[in-house]
């Protein structure tokens, strides 16, 4: 368990399925999390159960989905993950979704991501972390920059949201950048 001031990250549990099912079938959550990517949602209970079973068996050296809980009362409010962890290059891809709309804009996602980064750069000894979002998600991009991520590129008009096309924005953060930001 990794604890911050607002949230804690803990291992995924079978009982987290209901909250994830609700979020992945909430069009607004899907919109902001992925730009409406159909692979994220909507999803059936059966499909999500298969996904959950696979995540519960996943080797944490390769990746993991973690549950984001509020520290105050243990309420499940989101999920954070890392994937494609490569010990040779010291790199992984991360993501965070706060599924409870009443917790949007309160710093919960930023802190959850910061906790995950601290774990990956510290205990996992990674040297680089990557993530991406779509150019219409200003709130996410602001949070990423606040944590020290640097925009490294764009895939122009690669994300379709409804009838509009947006850029996929690619970000990276190096361990020395993270350590420098933490020292300030």
PDB file of C-alpha atoms in Angstrom:
ATOM      1  CA  UNK A   1       0.000   0.000   0.000  1.00  0.00           C
ATOM      2  CA  UNK A   2       1.281   3.441  -0.955  1.00  0.00           C
ATOM      3  CA  UNK A   3      -0.200   6.371   0.985  1.00  0.00           C
ATOM      4  CA  UNK A   4      -0.420  10.072   0.308  1.00  0.00           C
ATOM      5  CA  UNK A   5      -2.394  12.867   1.927  1.00  0.00           C
ATOM      6  CA  UNK A   6      -5.603  12.376  -0.083  1.00  0.00           C
ATOM      7  CA  UNK A   7      -5.369   8.837  -1.459  1.00  0.00           C
ATOM      8  CA  UNK A   8      -3.728   5.488  -1.126  1.00  0.00           C
ATOM      9  CA  UNK A   9      -2.860   3.018  -3.851  1.00  0.00           C
ATOM     10  CA  UNK A  10      -3.453  -0.637  -3.107  1.00  0.00           C
ATOM     11  CA  UNK A  11      -3.511  -3.909  -4.963  1.00  0.00           C
ATOM     12  CA  UNK A  12      -6.531  -4.652  -7.098  1.00  0.00           C
ATOM     13  CA  UNK A  13      -9.175  -6.817  -5.417  1.00  0.00           C
ATOM     14  CA  UNK A  14     -12.079  -8.769  -6.852  1.00  0.00           C
ATOM     15  CA  UNK A  15     -14.562  -6.483  -5.064  1.00  0.00           C
ATOM     16  CA  UNK A  16     -13.261  -3.501  -7.074  1.00  0.00           C
ATOM     17  CA  UNK A  17     -15.060  -4.882 -10.131  1.00  0.00           C
ATOM     18  CA  UNK A  18     -18.390  -3.145  -9.452  1.00  0.00           C
ATOM     19  CA  UNK A  19     -16.833   0.331  -9.257  1.00  0.00           C
ATOM     20  CA  UNK A  20     -14.792  -0.229 -12.409  1.00  0.00           C
ATOM     21  CA  UNK A  21     -17.857  -1.555 -14.220  1.00  0.00           C
ATOM     22  CA  UNK A  22     -19.766   1.607 -13.275  1.00  0.00           C
ATOM     23  CA  UNK A  23     -16.941   3.909 -14.434  1.00  0.00           C
ATOM     24  CA  UNK A  24     -16.307   2.097 -17.690  1.00  0.00           C
ATOM     25  CA  UNK A  25     -19.998   2.333 -18.540  1.00  0.00           C
ATOM     26  CA  UNK A  26     -20.230   6.029 -17.649  1.00  0.00           C
ATOM     27  CA  UNK A  27     -19.949   7.937 -20.956  1.00  0.00           C
ATOM     28  CA  UNK A  28     -18.434  11.000 -19.289  1.00  0.00           C
ATOM     29  CA  UNK A  29     -15.715   8.973 -17.526  1.00  0.00           C
ATOM     30  CA  UNK A  30     -14.937   7.157 -20.788  1.00  0.00           C
ATOM     31  CA  UNK A  31     -14.867  10.496 -22.617  1.00  0.00           C
ATOM     32  CA  UNK A  32     -12.274  12.100 -20.340  1.00  0.00           C
ATOM     33  CA  UNK A  33     -10.256   8.965 -19.627  1.00  0.00           C
ATOM     34  CA  UNK A  34      -9.780   7.912 -23.226  1.00  0.00           C
ATOM     35  CA  UNK A  35     -11.509  10.333 -25.554  1.00  0.00           C
ATOM     36  CA  UNK A  36     -14.314   7.802 -25.878  1.00  0.00           C
ATOM     37  CA  UNK A  37     -12.111   4.856 -26.857  1.00  0.00           C
ATOM     38  CA  UNK A  38     -14.491   1.882 -27.237  1.00  0.00           C
ATOM     39  CA  UNK A  39     -11.907  -0.531 -25.788  1.00  0.00           C
ATOM     40  CA  UNK A  40     -12.263   1.247 -22.428  1.00  0.00           C
ATOM     41  CA  UNK A  41     -16.031   1.244 -22.382  1.00  0.00           C
ATOM     42  CA  UNK A  42     -18.824   0.509 -22.446  1.00  0.00           C
ATOM     43  CA  UNK A  43     -18.021  -2.990 -21.275  1.00  0.00           C
ATOM     44  CA  UNK A  44     -19.997  -5.999 -20.079  1.00  0.00           C
ATOM     45  CA  UNK A  45     -19.577  -7.504 -16.630  1.00  0.00           C
ATOM     46  CA  UNK A  46     -18.297 -10.732 -18.214  1.00  0.00           C
ATOM     47  CA  UNK A  47     -15.622  -8.938 -20.235  1.00  0.00           C
ATOM     48  CA  UNK A  48     -14.522  -6.936 -17.212  1.00  0.00           C
ATOM     49  CA  UNK A  49     -14.426 -10.108 -15.079  1.00  0.00           C
ATOM     50  CA  UNK A  50     -12.020 -11.671 -17.620  1.00  0.00           C
ATOM     51  CA  UNK A  51      -9.921  -8.498 -17.580  1.00  0.00           C
ATOM     52  CA  UNK A  52      -9.906  -8.494 -13.766  1.00  0.00           C
ATOM     53  CA  UNK A  53      -8.908 -12.152 -13.548  1.00  0.00           C
ATOM     54  CA  UNK A  54      -5.984 -11.520 -15.882  1.00  0.00           C
ATOM     55  CA  UNK A  55      -4.866  -8.452 -13.862  1.00  0.00           C
ATOM     56  CA  UNK A  56      -5.041 -10.386 -10.581  1.00  0.00           C
ATOM     57  CA  UNK A  57      -2.639 -12.945 -12.091  1.00  0.00           C
ATOM     58  CA  UNK A  58      -0.324 -10.391 -13.703  1.00  0.00           C
ATOM     59  CA  UNK A  59       3.330 -10.398 -12.701  1.00  0.00           C
ATOM     60  CA  UNK A  60       3.900  -7.019 -10.988  1.00  0.00           C
ATOM     61  CA  UNK A  61       7.297  -6.821 -12.658  1.00  0.00           C
ATOM     62  CA  UNK A  62       5.477  -6.359 -15.979  1.00  0.00           C
ATOM     63  CA  UNK A  63       2.557  -4.214 -14.893  1.00  0.00           C
ATOM     64  CA  UNK A  64      -0.305  -3.802 -12.478  1.00  0.00           C
ATOM     65  CA  UNK A  65      -3.646  -2.099 -12.024  1.00  0.00           C
ATOM     66  CA  UNK A  66      -3.887  -0.464  -8.610  1.00  0.00           C
ATOM     67  CA  UNK A  67      -6.996   0.779  -6.883  1.00  0.00           C
ATOM     68  CA  UNK A  68      -7.125   4.417  -5.799  1.00  0.00           C
ATOM     69  CA  UNK A  69      -8.867   4.800  -2.436  1.00  0.00           C
ATOM     70  CA  UNK A  70      -9.617   7.930  -0.476  1.00  0.00           C
ATOM     71  CA  UNK A  71      -7.512   7.914   2.666  1.00  0.00           C
ATOM     72  CA  UNK A  72     -10.258   9.376   4.826  1.00  0.00           C
ATOM     73  CA  UNK A  73     -12.808   6.580   4.451  1.00  0.00           C
ATOM     74  CA  UNK A  74     -11.376   3.945   2.090  1.00  0.00           C
ATOM     75  CA  UNK A  75     -13.855   4.816  -0.666  1.00  0.00           C
ATOM     76  CA  UNK A  76     -12.744   3.422  -4.035  1.00  0.00           C
ATOM     77  CA  UNK A  77     -12.521   6.402  -6.408  1.00  0.00           C
ATOM     78  CA  UNK A  78     -10.274   5.341  -9.263  1.00  0.00           C
ATOM     79  CA  UNK A  79      -7.511   3.242 -10.680  1.00  0.00           C
ATOM     80  CA  UNK A  80      -3.884   3.741 -11.621  1.00  0.00           C
ATOM     81  CA  UNK A  81      -1.764   1.404 -13.651  1.00  0.00           C
ATOM     82  CA  UNK A  82       1.621   0.762 -15.124  1.00  0.00           C
ATOM     83  CA  UNK A  83       2.266  -1.545 -18.046  1.00  0.00           C
ATOM     84  CA  UNK A  84       4.934  -2.614 -20.489  1.00  0.00           C
ATOM     85  CA  UNK A  85       7.545  -2.349 -17.743  1.00  0.00           C
ATOM     86  CA  UNK A  86      10.919  -3.136 -19.268  1.00  0.00           C
ATOM     87  CA  UNK A  87      13.757  -3.789 -16.807  1.00  0.00           C
ATOM     88  CA  UNK A  88      16.374  -3.545 -19.571  1.00  0.00           C
ATOM     89  CA  UNK A  89      15.431  -0.018 -20.638  1.00  0.00           C
ATOM     90  CA  UNK A  90      14.024   0.951 -17.231  1.00  0.00           C
ATOM     91  CA  UNK A  91      10.820   2.207 -18.827  1.00  0.00           C
ATOM     92  CA  UNK A  92       7.079   1.821 -18.223  1.00  0.00           C
ATOM     93  CA  UNK A  93       3.824   3.383 -19.380  1.00  0.00           C
ATOM     94  CA  UNK A  94       1.379   4.692 -16.770  1.00  0.00           C
ATOM     95  CA  UNK A  95      -2.188   5.874 -16.525  1.00  0.00           C
ATOM     96  CA  UNK A  96      -4.664   7.094 -13.948  1.00  0.00           C
ATOM     97  CA  UNK A  97      -8.440   7.450 -13.979  1.00  0.00           C
ATOM     98  CA  UNK A  98     -10.565   8.947 -11.247  1.00  0.00           C
ATOM     99  CA  UNK A  99     -13.940   7.371 -11.923  1.00  0.00           C
ATOM    100  CA  UNK A 100     -15.940   9.144  -9.242  1.00  0.00           C
ATOM    101  CA  UNK A 101     -16.998  12.428 -10.827  1.00  0.00           C
ATOM    102  CA  UNK A 102     -17.438  14.168  -7.466  1.00  0.00           C
ATOM    103  CA  UNK A 103     -13.677  13.760  -6.978  1.00  0.00           C
ATOM    104  CA  UNK A 104     -12.659  15.371 -10.275  1.00  0.00           C
ATOM    105  CA  UNK A 105     -10.580  18.522  -9.977  1.00  0.00           C
ATOM    106  CA  UNK A 106      -9.657  17.949  -6.338  1.00  0.00           C
ATOM    107  CA  UNK A 107      -6.078  16.768  -6.839  1.00  0.00           C
ATOM    108  CA  UNK A 108      -6.875  13.077  -6.308  1.00  0.00           C
ATOM    109  CA  UNK A 109      -5.655  11.956  -9.733  1.00  0.00           C
ATOM    110  CA  UNK A 110      -2.524  14.101  -9.548  1.00  0.00           C
ATOM    111  CA  UNK A 111      -1.630  12.664  -6.159  1.00  0.00           C
ATOM    112  CA  UNK A 112      -2.386   9.098  -7.272  1.00  0.00           C
ATOM    113  CA  UNK A 113      -0.080   9.538 -10.259  1.00  0.00           C
ATOM    114  CA  UNK A 114       2.617  11.126  -8.077  1.00  0.00           C
ATOM    115  CA  UNK A 115       2.459   8.156  -5.688  1.00  0.00           C
ATOM    116  CA  UNK A 116       2.747   5.731  -8.584  1.00  0.00           C
ATOM    117  CA  UNK A 117       5.720   7.654  -9.989  1.00  0.00           C
ATOM    118  CA  UNK A 118       7.428   7.624  -6.596  1.00  0.00           C
ATOM    119  CA  UNK A 119       7.023   3.848  -6.477  1.00  0.00           C
ATOM    120  CA  UNK A 120       8.240   3.288 -10.037  1.00  0.00           C
ATOM    121  CA  UNK A 121      11.276   5.578  -9.759  1.00  0.00           C
ATOM    122  CA  UNK A 122      12.018   4.423  -6.202  1.00  0.00           C
ATOM    123  CA  UNK A 123      11.220   0.779  -5.471  1.00  0.00           C
ATOM    124  CA  UNK A 124      11.149  -0.268  -9.139  1.00  0.00           C
ATOM    125  CA  UNK A 125      14.246   1.807 -10.006  1.00  0.00           C
ATOM    126  CA  UNK A 126      12.914   2.857 -13.411  1.00  0.00           C
ATOM    127  CA  UNK A 127      14.634   5.643 -15.344  1.00  0.00           C
ATOM    128  CA  UNK A 128      11.737   6.720 -17.571  1.00  0.00           C
ATOM    129  CA  UNK A 129       7.934   6.802 -17.401  1.00  0.00           C
ATOM    130  CA  UNK A 130       5.626   7.553 -20.316  1.00  0.00           C
ATOM    131  CA  UNK A 131       1.958   8.356 -20.791  1.00  0.00           C
ATOM    132  CA  UNK A 132      -0.368   9.865 -23.325  1.00  0.00           C
ATOM    133  CA  UNK A 133      -3.694  11.626 -23.578  1.00  0.00           C
ATOM    134  CA  UNK A 134      -5.754  13.398 -26.194  1.00  0.00           C
ATOM    135  CA  UNK A 135      -5.336  17.095 -26.903  1.00  0.00           C
ATOM    136  CA  UNK A 136      -8.861  17.970 -25.748  1.00  0.00           C
ATOM    137  CA  UNK A 137      -8.120  16.804 -22.198  1.00  0.00           C
ATOM    138  CA  UNK A 138      -6.608  20.028 -20.862  1.00  0.00           C
ATOM    139  CA  UNK A 139      -7.120  19.047 -17.212  1.00  0.00           C
ATOM    140  CA  UNK A 140      -4.985  15.914 -17.638  1.00  0.00           C
ATOM    141  CA  UNK A 141      -2.272  17.735 -19.580  1.00  0.00           C
ATOM    142  CA  UNK A 142      -2.062  20.401 -16.871  1.00  0.00           C
ATOM    143  CA  UNK A 143      -1.692  17.728 -14.176  1.00  0.00           C
ATOM    144  CA  UNK A 144       1.014  15.926 -16.152  1.00  0.00           C
ATOM    145  CA  UNK A 145       3.022  19.122 -16.624  1.00  0.00           C
ATOM    146  CA  UNK A 146       2.600  19.966 -12.918  1.00  0.00           C
ATOM    147  CA  UNK A 147       4.257  16.625 -12.087  1.00  0.00           C
ATOM    148  CA  UNK A 148       7.169  17.376 -14.412  1.00  0.00           C
ATOM    149  CA  UNK A 149       6.162  15.466 -17.542  1.00  0.00           C
ATOM    150  CA  UNK A 150       7.473  16.915 -20.789  1.00  0.00           C
ATOM    151  CA  UNK A 151       5.499  16.815 -24.014  1.00  0.00           C
ATOM    152  CA  UNK A 152       7.646  14.747 -26.361  1.00  0.00           C
ATOM    153  CA  UNK A 153       5.460  14.539 -29.410  1.00  0.00           C
ATOM    154  CA  UNK A 154       2.065  14.368 -31.005  1.00  0.00           C
ATOM    155  CA  UNK A 155       0.345  11.998 -33.299  1.00  0.00           C
ATOM    156  CA  UNK A 156      -1.731  14.488 -35.235  1.00  0.00           C
ATOM    157  CA  UNK A 157      -5.479  13.826 -35.452  1.00  0.00           C
ATOM    158  CA  UNK A 158      -5.017  10.288 -34.111  1.00  0.00           C
ATOM    159  CA  UNK A 159      -7.877  10.308 -31.586  1.00  0.00           C
ATOM    160  CA  UNK A 160     -11.490  10.496 -32.639  1.00  0.00           C
ATOM    161  CA  UNK A 161     -13.887  11.955 -30.096  1.00  0.00           C
ATOM    162  CA  UNK A 162     -17.388  11.903 -31.507  1.00  0.00           C
ATOM    163  CA  UNK A 163     -17.064  13.446 -34.951  1.00  0.00           C
ATOM    164  CA  UNK A 164     -13.961  15.498 -34.143  1.00  0.00           C
ATOM    165  CA  UNK A 165     -10.295  14.541 -34.422  1.00  0.00           C
ATOM    166  CA  UNK A 166      -7.684  15.416 -31.781  1.00  0.00           C
ATOM    167  CA  UNK A 167      -3.973  14.904 -31.413  1.00  0.00           C
ATOM    168  CA  UNK A 168      -2.630  12.111 -29.256  1.00  0.00           C
ATOM    169  CA  UNK A 169      -0.166  13.898 -26.959  1.00  0.00           C
ATOM    170  CA  UNK A 170       2.850  11.897 -25.785  1.00  0.00           C
ATOM    171  CA  UNK A 171       4.609  12.718 -22.514  1.00  0.00           C
ATOM    172  CA  UNK A 172       7.758  11.448 -20.825  1.00  0.00           C
ATOM    173  CA  UNK A 173       9.366  11.918 -17.434  1.00  0.00           C
ATOM    174  CA  UNK A 174      12.931  10.966 -16.559  1.00  0.00           C
ATOM    175  CA  UNK A 175      14.026   9.942 -13.069  1.00  0.00           C
ATOM    176  CA  UNK A 176      16.349  12.948 -12.738  1.00  0.00           C
ATOM    177  CA  UNK A 177      13.471  15.282 -13.654  1.00  0.00           C
ATOM    178  CA  UNK A 178      11.273  13.630 -11.036  1.00  0.00           C
ATOM    179  CA  UNK A 179      14.010  13.847  -8.405  1.00  0.00           C
ATOM    180  CA  UNK A 180      14.670  17.498  -9.286  1.00  0.00           C
ATOM    181  CA  UNK A 181      10.981  18.361  -8.980  1.00  0.00           C
ATOM    182  CA  UNK A 182      10.740  16.494  -5.651  1.00  0.00           C
ATOM    183  CA  UNK A 183      13.715  18.444  -4.280  1.00  0.00           C
ATOM    184  CA  UNK A 184      11.968  21.791  -4.952  1.00  0.00           C
TER     185      UNK A 184
END
